[in-house]
Amino acid sequence: MCGITGYIGYKEATPRLLAMLKKLEYRGYDSAGVATLCDGVLAVRKMKGPLSTLANALSTERMAGTLGVGHTRWATHGEPSDVNAHPHTDVSGRIAVVHNGIIENYAALKGFLQERGVAFRSDTDTEVVAHLLNYYYTRESGGGHNALLDATLKTVSKLEGSYSLGIVASDYPDRIIGARKDSPLIVGLGVGENYLASDVPALLSYTRDVCYLNERELAVLYRDRVALYNDSGERIVRQPTRVDWDVESAEKGGYAHFMLKEIHEQDKALSNTLGSRLRHSAGEAASIDFDEIRLDASWAAAKRVVIIACGTAYHAGVVGKYAFEHFARLAVEVDIASEYRYRNPLIDGGDIFIAISQSGETADTLAAMRQAKKGGGRILAITNTVGSTLSREADLVLYTRAGPEIAVASTKAFTTQLMCVYLLALRLGELRGTLSADDGKDTLRALANIPQQVRRILDKETALQKAAARRFSKRSVFFIGRLFDYATALESALKLKEISYTHSEAFAAGELKHGAIALVDKATLVVAIATQRPLFDKIISNIREVASRGAEVLVVTYEGERAFDAVANEIVAIPETRDALSPLLAIVPLQLFAYYCAVQKGNDPDKPRNLAKSVTVE
Ligand code: AGP
């Protein structure tokens, strides 16, 4: 996620803006910049790289002014570079804007502005905001005291997607404007000075009195007061809130750990992943349109998909195998990258190679991808990190748009990888004619529903906390499932083992009788993931097999499903969806289960022993 800061007062703005940005570094970023206003001149300094690089540059080139905005950028559109860094200015250089979020209709707005002669300098979605502000400010605001606010109201009314904005203009040395939709923005209230920030940690060194902007609200910060507005331009009166968090808990948004925060970000992250890729018609999800890649006929003609990845990303690939077979009737091979790279694999130039990696820097995945590329394969990368090595070396890139994932254990990266895999499989099914129009539309509607269903699961978090409290001390935990549930079982077992250090394994449920069941006894917890309706009888007999050997059984299945009442010790219910989409939902309670087991055992879920967030070496 990007970080926004703003300061207006009687002290030098630049040192404050930088200090506030430093408090937002935990959010992850790849470039930074500031804009300050002094004697009617708007100065902008921005660059790729860490905040320290910007600070060093500014230590020799002082940027004067007691008003300004600052930004740390986590790239979503346009690779990390000086020109893509924020703030962005309009053509006149009189307006500067910083932005956190994704403008989903930026391509259309860019076209509208280019048709009116606007020349763009960057590859970002944000730049359209700066030019749109100028468009309305110079054409429709009518000048005067509120002209900038009027232009801002008109501008945000045209934006689709998510945004929090910080805006300064050389014609208005007495104010900063903030606006938000689907991306947090907070006003910090000082004495003779006021602050703007994406998150509380940036403010705590200066004030604990804050005003949280609500959806579609705007704020005008003056030196001696703050005025709040709704998106119709009507004034709002709101009492400030007193923040009593310490800095560390503030960085986690009040959650105990980044992992829990990121588990809870999944509904929002999945909405961002879907974003403009899921086109609606008559208010319903109707088609898929990737704005950043073009799957032409040669991709549809592919005979095989080869998926290469590691760890959690590999498990997303296993879901991908079932999804591409199910929706696109494509042969799929999914490989652990560290195996693939040394296996002298068969590579056919007509194959589609999909490399999945949150960091885009995993050594084994990069090596496997390079091997496939050398053999003539076309590489499609699914990654969360813009400008990563993988994103730069692949032929096509699909970004998960999950925002930075700080915790070592991957959660929102996994579910957003799944969302990308499903979108690809459905799109290829459409192109290959293997997906009927009705089935396609029904599945897209179900997909569009997933983010709010994830939210419903997260709102029942306490049940998983209690389940973990009862069972965290089990010696072994086996996750079993069939088809898509087996893929969920793989990821669930990894989550539990890597943060709770409990021995846990995943089995295709049908495999138990081929050996694994010898391990089952009364010290075993078996988690049966049961969402594949045609196979309920099969999984029930597997449950009976393990229960008769003393295992406790926790079943994850659909709300209202009664088939498991007689065989489960406990049932965790998830909202109903298409069986083929169930991993998007079934994994969420099991992420929470793993997290609370780790906490019960006194572990730090964010920093599990022996593990690194990105395995950039073999
Ligand atoms: C996931 O919880 C693990 N931390 C690990 O397995 C991770 O998924 C794996 O190292 C791959 O990382 P990547 O997605 O950045 O390539």
XYZ file of C-alpha atoms and ligand atoms in Angstrom:
634
model
C 0.000 0.000 0.000
C 1.154 3.544 -0.613
C 1.626 6.053 2.190
C 0.282 9.596 2.161
C 1.322 12.457 4.439
C 0.430 16.144 4.496
C 1.412 19.091 6.720
C 0.166 22.646 6.971
C 1.365 24.925 9.755
C 4.065 27.420 10.581
C 7.059 25.106 10.590
C 9.119 23.784 7.679
C 6.976 21.125 5.949
C 9.710 18.920 4.437
C 11.230 17.518 7.667
C 7.766 16.657 8.955
C 6.637 15.077 5.730
C 9.739 12.874 5.664
C 9.435 11.945 9.335
C 5.801 10.984 8.830
C 6.641 8.938 5.726
C 9.268 7.083 7.749
C 6.524 5.945 10.099
C 4.700 4.485 7.101
C 7.694 2.536 5.756
C 6.286 -0.678 7.268
C 3.652 -0.610 4.529
C 6.280 -1.408 1.934
C 7.172 0.880 -0.961
C 9.555 1.295 -3.880
C 9.768 5.089 -4.323
C 9.031 8.301 -2.441
C 8.459 12.004 -3.007
C 7.336 15.313 -1.527
C 5.783 18.537 -2.813
C 5.949 21.815 -0.899
C 4.559 25.269 -1.581
C 6.598 28.387 -0.909
C 5.931 31.932 -2.161
C 3.433 30.622 -4.697
C 5.860 28.110 -6.161
C 5.064 24.392 -5.975
C 8.284 22.354 -5.729
C 8.303 18.569 -6.262
C 11.110 16.144 -5.478
C 10.525 12.420 -6.027
C 12.584 9.350 -6.817
C 12.751 5.582 -6.962
C 14.327 3.906 -3.979
C 14.218 4.178 -0.202
C 13.170 7.237 1.753
C 16.790 7.734 2.813
C 17.750 8.446 -0.800
C 15.120 11.181 -1.004
C 16.103 12.563 2.399
C 19.757 12.722 1.350
C 18.835 14.570 -1.832
C 16.739 17.029 0.173
C 19.488 17.609 2.709
C 21.418 19.432 0.024
C 18.519 20.856 -1.980
C 16.279 22.403 0.698
C 12.601 22.518 -0.209
C 11.132 25.522 1.594
C 7.522 25.959 2.589
C 5.216 25.336 5.560
C 2.707 23.363 3.521
C 3.173 20.155 1.564
C 2.337 16.528 0.868
C 4.513 13.414 0.876
C 4.169 9.901 -0.523
C 5.692 6.432 -0.453
C 4.632 4.385 -3.467
C 3.854 0.652 -3.682
C 3.597 0.296 -7.470
C 0.374 -1.034 -8.934
C 0.436 0.641 -12.358
C 3.801 1.475 -13.901
C 7.110 0.153 -12.639
C 9.052 1.815 -9.849
C 10.829 4.871 -11.328
C 11.415 8.566 -10.653
C 8.755 9.609 -13.149
C 6.165 7.174 -11.761
C 6.795 8.241 -8.172
C 4.322 10.625 -6.506
C 3.471 13.506 -6.208
C 2.106 13.933 -9.697
C 1.430 17.419 -11.083
C -0.879 18.744 -13.756
C 0.499 20.276 -16.954
C 0.631 23.743 -15.397
C 2.615 22.563 -12.383
C 0.136 24.446 -10.163
C -1.501 21.341 -8.653
C 0.225 18.353 -7.037
C -1.480 15.163 -5.875
C -0.492 12.047 -3.962
C -2.681 8.941 -4.119
C -3.145 5.586 -2.427
C -5.434 3.070 -4.147
C -6.253 1.984 -7.705
C -8.141 4.148 -10.239
C -9.875 1.387 -12.157
C -11.147 3.614 -14.960
C -7.884 5.472 -15.439
C -7.503 4.297 -19.042
C -10.820 5.896 -20.044
C -10.021 9.096 -18.134
C -6.567 9.206 -19.714
C -8.140 8.940 -23.150
C -10.611 11.727 -22.318
C -7.772 14.003 -21.244
C -5.453 13.083 -24.111
C -8.244 13.916 -26.569
C -8.145 17.383 -24.990
C -4.444 17.739 -25.535
C -3.108 16.608 -22.188
C 0.359 15.079 -22.483
C 1.065 12.360 -19.921
C 4.526 11.790 -18.467
C 4.110 8.680 -16.358
C 2.628 5.171 -16.625
C 0.609 5.596 -13.464
C -3.125 5.663 -12.895
C -2.637 8.557 -10.445
C -1.514 11.104 -13.030
C -5.043 11.270 -14.432
C -6.152 12.748 -11.099
C -3.703 15.664 -11.352
C -4.804 16.476 -14.897
C -8.486 16.058 -14.118
C -8.131 18.463 -11.185
C -6.599 21.020 -13.506
C -9.287 20.355 -16.131
C -12.097 21.148 -13.731
C -10.177 23.875 -11.903
C -9.536 25.828 -15.088
C -12.806 25.113 -16.849
C -15.660 24.536 -14.442
C -14.859 25.695 -10.946
C -15.647 29.337 -11.569
C -12.677 30.508 -9.519
C -12.961 31.918 -6.019
C -12.483 30.653 -2.487
C -13.859 27.167 -3.066
C -12.692 26.646 -6.653
C -10.140 23.984 -5.666
C -12.691 22.145 -3.547
C -15.222 22.333 -6.370
C -12.662 20.952 -8.819
C -11.855 18.162 -6.375
C -15.520 17.245 -5.965
C -15.944 17.074 -9.724
C -12.747 15.056 -10.111
C -13.529 12.410 -7.502
C -17.019 12.030 -8.912
C -15.373 10.687 -12.071
C -13.039 8.230 -10.331
C -13.902 4.515 -10.102
C -11.934 2.237 -7.806
C -10.194 3.214 -4.598
C -8.422 6.402 -3.650
C -7.146 8.477 -0.807
C -5.764 11.766 -2.073
C -3.635 14.612 -0.774
C -3.859 17.758 -2.928
C -1.958 21.051 -2.830
C -2.216 23.978 -5.284
C -0.031 27.036 -5.748
C -3.131 29.280 -5.871
C -4.069 28.121 -2.343
C -1.173 28.533 0.107
C -3.638 28.319 2.992
C -4.916 24.796 2.556
C -4.455 21.093 1.744
C -7.343 18.969 0.463
C -7.789 15.312 1.342
C -10.368 12.924 -0.112
C -11.028 9.191 0.310
C -12.964 6.275 -1.100
C -12.082 2.679 -0.119
C -8.621 3.754 1.050
C -8.058 5.116 4.566
C -7.197 8.776 5.169
C -6.853 10.455 8.539
C -6.617 14.092 9.607
C -4.308 14.849 12.544
C -5.344 17.908 14.561
C -2.626 20.149 15.936
C -2.449 23.676 17.355
C -1.873 26.112 14.505
C -1.012 23.178 12.316
C -2.781 20.145 10.879
C -1.735 16.859 9.342
C -2.941 14.347 6.749
C -1.899 10.671 6.765
C -2.840 7.263 5.408
C -2.436 5.698 8.812
C -2.151 6.583 12.482
C 1.561 5.801 12.991
C 2.508 8.845 10.901
C 0.668 11.162 13.288
C 1.525 9.900 16.754
C 4.690 12.000 17.122
C 2.636 15.173 16.622
C -0.903 14.538 17.774
C -3.254 11.872 19.100
C -6.366 13.834 18.146
C -7.544 12.606 14.795
C -10.505 12.634 12.443
C -11.003 9.508 10.342
C -12.478 10.380 6.960
C -15.431 8.170 6.113
C -16.306 6.854 2.680
C -16.440 9.554 -0.030
C -15.633 12.357 2.414
C -13.241 15.228 1.871
C -11.262 17.421 4.256
C -9.868 20.924 3.766
C -6.980 21.490 6.183
C -6.157 25.092 7.070
C -3.560 26.134 9.649
C -6.152 26.962 12.268
C -9.030 24.611 11.408
C -10.231 21.661 9.376
C -13.448 21.580 7.359
C -15.050 18.250 6.443
C -17.398 17.699 3.489
C -19.394 14.901 1.958
C -19.152 14.198 -1.764
C -22.027 16.597 -2.424
C -19.981 19.421 -0.975
C -22.080 19.702 2.200
C -20.262 20.479 5.446
C -19.934 17.687 8.033
C -19.303 18.176 11.723
C -17.397 15.393 13.496
C -15.841 15.142 16.952
C -12.131 14.226 16.940
C -11.034 10.796 18.172
C -8.279 10.368 20.767
C -5.839 7.632 19.696
C -4.311 5.732 22.594
C -2.417 3.106 20.556
C 1.322 2.714 20.953
C 3.279 3.095 17.706
C 3.914 -0.601 17.112
C 0.264 -1.622 17.386
C -0.641 1.370 15.226
C 1.474 -0.010 12.369
C -0.622 -3.169 12.557
C -3.816 -1.158 12.410
C -4.647 -2.286 15.916
C -4.207 -5.987 15.086
C -1.818 -7.986 17.260
C 0.241 -9.117 14.253
C 0.689 -8.239 10.594
C -0.487 -11.751 9.723
C -3.865 -11.171 11.364
C -4.115 -7.741 9.736
C -3.372 -9.267 6.333
C -5.880 -12.094 6.861
C -8.447 -9.409 7.534
C -7.414 -7.423 4.463
C -8.381 -10.258 2.135
C -11.878 -9.045 1.263
C -10.459 -5.680 0.239
C -7.453 -7.245 -1.502
C -9.713 -9.592 -3.479
C -11.885 -6.665 -4.522
C -8.753 -4.930 -5.770
C -7.650 -8.062 -7.622
C -11.037 -8.286 -9.333
C -11.177 -4.513 -9.805
C -11.699 -3.545 -13.398
C -10.964 -7.058 -14.654
C -14.504 -8.219 -13.952
C -16.781 -6.233 -16.230
C -20.391 -5.784 -15.205
C -23.498 -5.477 -17.340
C -26.898 -4.530 -15.948
C -25.358 -4.641 -12.497
C -24.141 -8.229 -12.820
C -20.657 -9.647 -13.420
C -20.696 -10.460 -17.116
C -17.204 -10.793 -18.599
C -13.496 -10.742 -17.914
C -11.217 -8.110 -19.394
C -7.592 -7.995 -18.310
C -6.497 -4.397 -18.722
C -2.817 -5.310 -18.580
C -2.544 -8.484 -20.687
C -3.998 -9.688 -23.951
C -4.665 -13.428 -24.212
C -4.746 -13.779 -27.982
C -5.729 -16.848 -29.993
C -2.255 -18.384 -29.604
C -2.811 -18.576 -25.843
C -6.217 -20.132 -26.414
C -4.659 -22.676 -28.791
C -2.176 -23.881 -26.166
C -2.279 -27.606 -25.503
C -0.845 -27.496 -22.021
C -0.391 -25.205 -19.070
C 2.721 -25.627 -16.925
C 2.602 -23.954 -13.533
C 5.817 -23.455 -11.557
C 6.076 -22.030 -8.062
C 7.169 -22.677 -4.482
C 5.411 -22.965 -1.144
C 2.080 -21.237 -0.889
C 2.362 -20.071 -4.492
C 2.752 -23.730 -5.477
C -0.496 -24.498 -3.692
C -2.153 -21.742 -5.699
C -0.789 -23.610 -8.704
C -2.442 -26.836 -7.556
C -5.773 -24.999 -7.407
C -4.859 -23.715 -10.853
C -4.466 -27.261 -12.147
C -8.005 -28.149 -11.121
C -9.325 -24.793 -12.344
C -7.759 -24.889 -15.830
C -8.908 -28.491 -16.284
C -12.385 -27.669 -15.021
C -13.100 -24.441 -16.875
C -10.762 -24.535 -19.892
C -10.387 -28.315 -20.367
C -6.622 -27.777 -20.612
C -3.952 -30.294 -19.650
C -2.040 -28.903 -16.709
C 1.267 -29.784 -15.124
C 2.033 -28.081 -11.835
C 5.610 -28.293 -10.623
C 7.590 -27.339 -7.555
C 10.103 -24.926 -9.059
C 13.125 -26.413 -7.248
C 12.302 -29.779 -8.829
C 11.434 -28.416 -12.248
C 14.694 -26.554 -12.679
C 16.819 -29.711 -12.372
C 14.562 -32.217 -14.084
C 15.461 -31.481 -17.686
C 11.722 -31.102 -18.355
C 10.022 -31.384 -21.731
C 9.282 -27.875 -22.965
C 7.036 -27.116 -25.908
C 6.904 -23.584 -27.300
C 3.133 -23.904 -27.542
C 2.800 -24.391 -23.798
C 1.608 -21.662 -21.461
C 4.004 -21.342 -18.523
C 2.585 -19.656 -15.450
C 5.086 -18.632 -12.775
C 3.447 -17.678 -9.490
C 5.361 -15.713 -6.880
C 4.288 -13.108 -4.316
C 7.748 -11.552 -4.136
C 8.720 -12.182 -7.733
C 12.238 -12.843 -6.391
C 12.169 -16.511 -5.313
C 15.384 -18.026 -6.659
C 13.952 -21.424 -7.585
C 10.933 -19.926 -9.325
C 13.102 -17.507 -11.305
C 15.459 -20.325 -12.333
C 12.574 -22.536 -13.430
C 10.994 -19.659 -15.328
C 14.283 -18.910 -17.119
C 14.644 -22.579 -18.046
C 11.154 -22.628 -19.543
C 11.833 -19.391 -21.381
C 15.105 -20.725 -22.777
C 13.187 -23.727 -24.088
C 10.867 -21.414 -26.010
C 8.006 -21.273 -23.505
C 5.854 -18.167 -23.107
C 5.820 -16.970 -19.509
C 2.846 -15.448 -17.751
C 3.747 -14.243 -14.263
C 1.284 -13.896 -11.412
C 2.970 -11.712 -8.829
C 2.261 -9.130 -6.162
C 5.365 -7.054 -6.685
C 5.525 -4.531 -9.499
C 9.023 -4.210 -10.913
C 10.167 -7.542 -9.426
C 12.635 -9.648 -11.380
C 9.869 -12.058 -12.346
C 7.628 -9.245 -13.576
C 10.451 -7.854 -15.685
C 11.497 -11.162 -17.279
C 8.060 -12.650 -17.971
C 6.259 -12.088 -21.261
C 2.971 -11.185 -19.564
C 2.272 -10.152 -15.977
C -0.914 -10.372 -13.961
C -0.599 -8.439 -10.722
C -2.460 -9.715 -7.671
C -2.779 -6.157 -6.253
C -2.845 -7.506 -2.702
C -0.658 -4.686 -1.410
C 2.532 -5.423 0.517
C 2.457 -8.646 2.516
C 4.659 -8.162 5.584
C 4.047 -11.398 7.505
C 6.259 -14.321 6.484
C 3.237 -16.604 6.258
C 1.422 -15.790 3.054
C -2.337 -15.215 3.314
C -3.772 -12.406 1.185
C -1.134 -13.117 -1.472
C -2.475 -16.679 -1.695
C -6.149 -15.804 -2.080
C -5.389 -13.058 -4.592
C -3.180 -15.497 -6.543
C -6.175 -17.831 -6.602
C -8.384 -15.039 -7.875
C -5.943 -14.381 -10.739
C -5.794 -18.100 -11.548
C -9.579 -18.339 -11.673
C -9.866 -15.253 -13.888
C -7.297 -16.746 -16.284
C -8.955 -20.170 -16.329
C -12.370 -18.657 -16.988
C -11.025 -16.355 -19.688
C -9.266 -19.251 -21.416
C -12.467 -21.286 -21.094
C -14.338 -18.492 -22.880
C -11.673 -18.270 -25.618
C -11.568 -22.043 -26.087
C -15.346 -22.420 -26.069
C -15.189 -24.941 -23.229
C -17.291 -22.768 -20.916
C -20.957 -22.293 -21.737
C -22.252 -18.739 -21.553
C -24.591 -19.631 -18.690
C -21.932 -21.504 -16.750
C -19.503 -18.657 -17.316
C -21.924 -16.008 -16.116
C -22.961 -18.102 -13.117
C -19.338 -18.563 -12.133
C -18.500 -14.881 -12.602
C -21.428 -13.928 -10.397
C -20.140 -16.332 -7.755
C -16.632 -14.891 -8.138
C -17.912 -11.332 -7.718
C -19.544 -12.469 -4.477
C -16.352 -13.876 -2.945
C -14.971 -10.683 -1.287
C -18.090 -10.078 0.783
C -18.318 -13.803 1.622
C -14.721 -13.657 2.873
C -15.762 -10.705 5.049
C -18.588 -12.800 6.496
C -16.121 -15.552 7.420
C -13.743 -13.065 9.003
C -16.575 -11.617 11.065
C -16.945 -15.084 12.680
C -13.264 -15.155 13.692
C -14.038 -15.951 17.344
C -15.200 -19.465 16.475
C -11.783 -20.257 15.017
C -10.051 -18.680 17.981
C -11.989 -21.047 20.236
C -11.323 -24.056 17.996
C -7.606 -23.282 18.184
C -7.761 -22.882 21.952
C -9.268 -26.355 22.231
C -6.925 -28.070 19.804
C -3.613 -26.226 19.552
C -1.811 -28.839 21.631
C -2.626 -31.759 19.334
C 0.504 -33.713 18.408
C -0.423 -33.983 14.739
C -2.948 -32.340 12.497
C -3.863 -33.935 9.180
C -5.760 -31.930 6.575
C -7.697 -34.084 4.121
C -9.740 -33.242 1.069
C -10.611 -34.275 -2.458
C -10.107 -32.292 -5.698
C -10.162 -28.556 -4.928
C -10.320 -29.404 -1.224
C -7.029 -31.279 -1.497
C -5.363 -28.072 -2.720
C -6.866 -26.212 0.221
C -5.598 -28.966 2.516
C -2.058 -28.493 1.192
C -2.083 -24.777 1.942
C -3.761 -25.243 5.329
C -1.108 -27.729 6.424
C 1.688 -25.366 5.397
C 0.107 -22.445 7.267
C -0.220 -24.460 10.483
C 3.240 -26.018 10.416
C 5.157 -22.860 9.511
C 3.805 -20.675 12.319
C 2.692 -23.093 15.084
C 5.464 -25.662 14.474
C 2.825 -28.397 14.960
C 3.406 -31.448 12.787
C 0.760 -31.119 10.080
C 0.349 -32.762 6.723
C -2.117 -32.733 3.871
C -3.469 -35.879 2.248
C -5.701 -36.453 -0.694
C -8.478 -38.073 1.334
C -8.527 -41.125 -0.915
C -4.857 -41.719 -0.122
C -5.313 -42.284 3.612
C -5.816 -46.030 3.237
C -2.591 -46.288 1.211
C -0.449 -45.721 4.286
C -1.046 -42.401 6.054
C -3.869 -43.772 8.185
C -1.259 -45.762 10.083
C -0.336 -42.441 11.733
C -3.847 -41.730 12.991
C -4.596 -42.144 16.688
C -6.348 -40.223 19.462
C -3.568 -37.633 19.512
C -4.445 -36.727 15.944
C -6.733 -33.936 14.803
C -8.082 -34.458 11.306
C -9.435 -31.409 9.487
C -11.654 -32.593 6.656
C -12.321 -29.958 4.019
C -15.600 -30.906 2.402
C -16.957 -28.630 -0.291
C -17.043 -30.947 -3.315
C -20.717 -31.877 -3.142
C -20.602 -34.936 -5.510
C -17.974 -36.515 -3.256
C -19.577 -35.931 0.143
C -20.199 -39.687 0.585
C -16.543 -40.385 -0.115
C -15.244 -37.849 2.392
C -17.746 -39.048 4.982
C -16.332 -42.559 4.739
C -12.819 -41.131 5.066
C -13.937 -39.295 8.183
C -15.393 -42.478 9.619
C -12.077 -44.253 8.893
C -10.058 -41.758 10.944
C -12.662 -41.281 13.666
C -12.771 -45.044 14.280
C -9.056 -44.853 15.007
C -9.531 -42.225 17.689
C -8.962 -39.008 15.726
C -10.940 -35.854 16.503
C -12.491 -34.479 13.337
C -13.150 -30.846 12.430
C -15.073 -30.438 9.178
C -15.056 -27.330 6.970
C -18.182 -27.299 4.811
C -20.995 -25.080 3.565
C -23.437 -23.256 5.799
C -26.614 -25.300 6.207
C -24.964 -28.560 5.113
C -26.184 -31.309 7.480
C -24.354 -34.297 5.942
C -21.496 -34.109 8.441
C -23.419 -33.556 11.661
C -23.208 -37.233 12.622
C -19.492 -37.677 11.944
C -17.821 -34.373 12.915
C -16.686 -33.338 16.372
C -16.933 -29.748 15.154
C -18.115 -28.061 11.973
C -16.754 -24.774 10.580
C -19.265 -23.430 8.082
C -18.412 -21.215 5.118
C -20.829 -19.436 2.768
C -22.021 -21.437 -0.207
C -20.262 -20.990 -3.540
C -19.434 -23.013 -6.648
C -17.463 -26.100 -5.591
C -14.710 -25.109 -8.035
C -14.276 -21.755 -6.250
C -14.325 -23.095 -2.705
C -10.573 -22.712 -1.954
C -11.103 -18.926 -1.977
C -13.358 -19.340 1.059
C -12.321 -22.595 2.755
C -8.747 -21.400 3.315
C -9.811 -18.351 5.337
C -11.002 -20.086 8.535
C -7.962 -22.347 8.343
C -5.623 -19.354 8.110
C -7.274 -18.048 11.274
C -7.022 -21.499 12.889
C -3.287 -21.644 12.143
C -2.781 -18.097 13.412
C -4.557 -18.699 16.730
C -2.789 -22.044 17.274
C 0.525 -20.215 16.886
C -0.536 -17.501 19.309
C -1.733 -20.120 21.813
C 1.726 -21.701 21.627
C 3.383 -18.363 22.326
C 4.935 -18.035 18.871
C 5.324 -14.809 16.897
C 3.236 -15.569 13.782
C 4.891 -12.694 11.893
C 8.417 -14.033 12.317
C 8.370 -17.856 12.390
C 11.672 -19.535 13.188
C 13.997 -20.539 10.335
C 11.880 -18.772 7.680
C 12.336 -15.684 5.490
C 9.675 -13.746 3.641
C 11.378 -14.120 0.303
C 13.711 -17.053 -0.414
C 16.049 -15.342 -2.838
C 18.701 -18.042 -2.544
C 18.542 -21.767 -3.301
C 4.230 -19.077 2.537
O 3.484 -18.949 3.730
C 5.688 -19.245 2.780
N 6.201 -18.129 3.491
C 6.502 -19.636 1.559
O 6.133 -20.962 1.279
C 6.293 -18.809 0.258
O 5.010 -19.024 -0.239
C 7.312 -19.302 -0.781
O 8.604 -19.018 -0.296
C 7.122 -18.636 -2.154
O 7.334 -17.251 -2.046
P 6.951 -16.347 -3.307
O 5.459 -16.450 -3.481
O 7.401 -14.965 -2.952
O 7.667 -16.886 -4.513
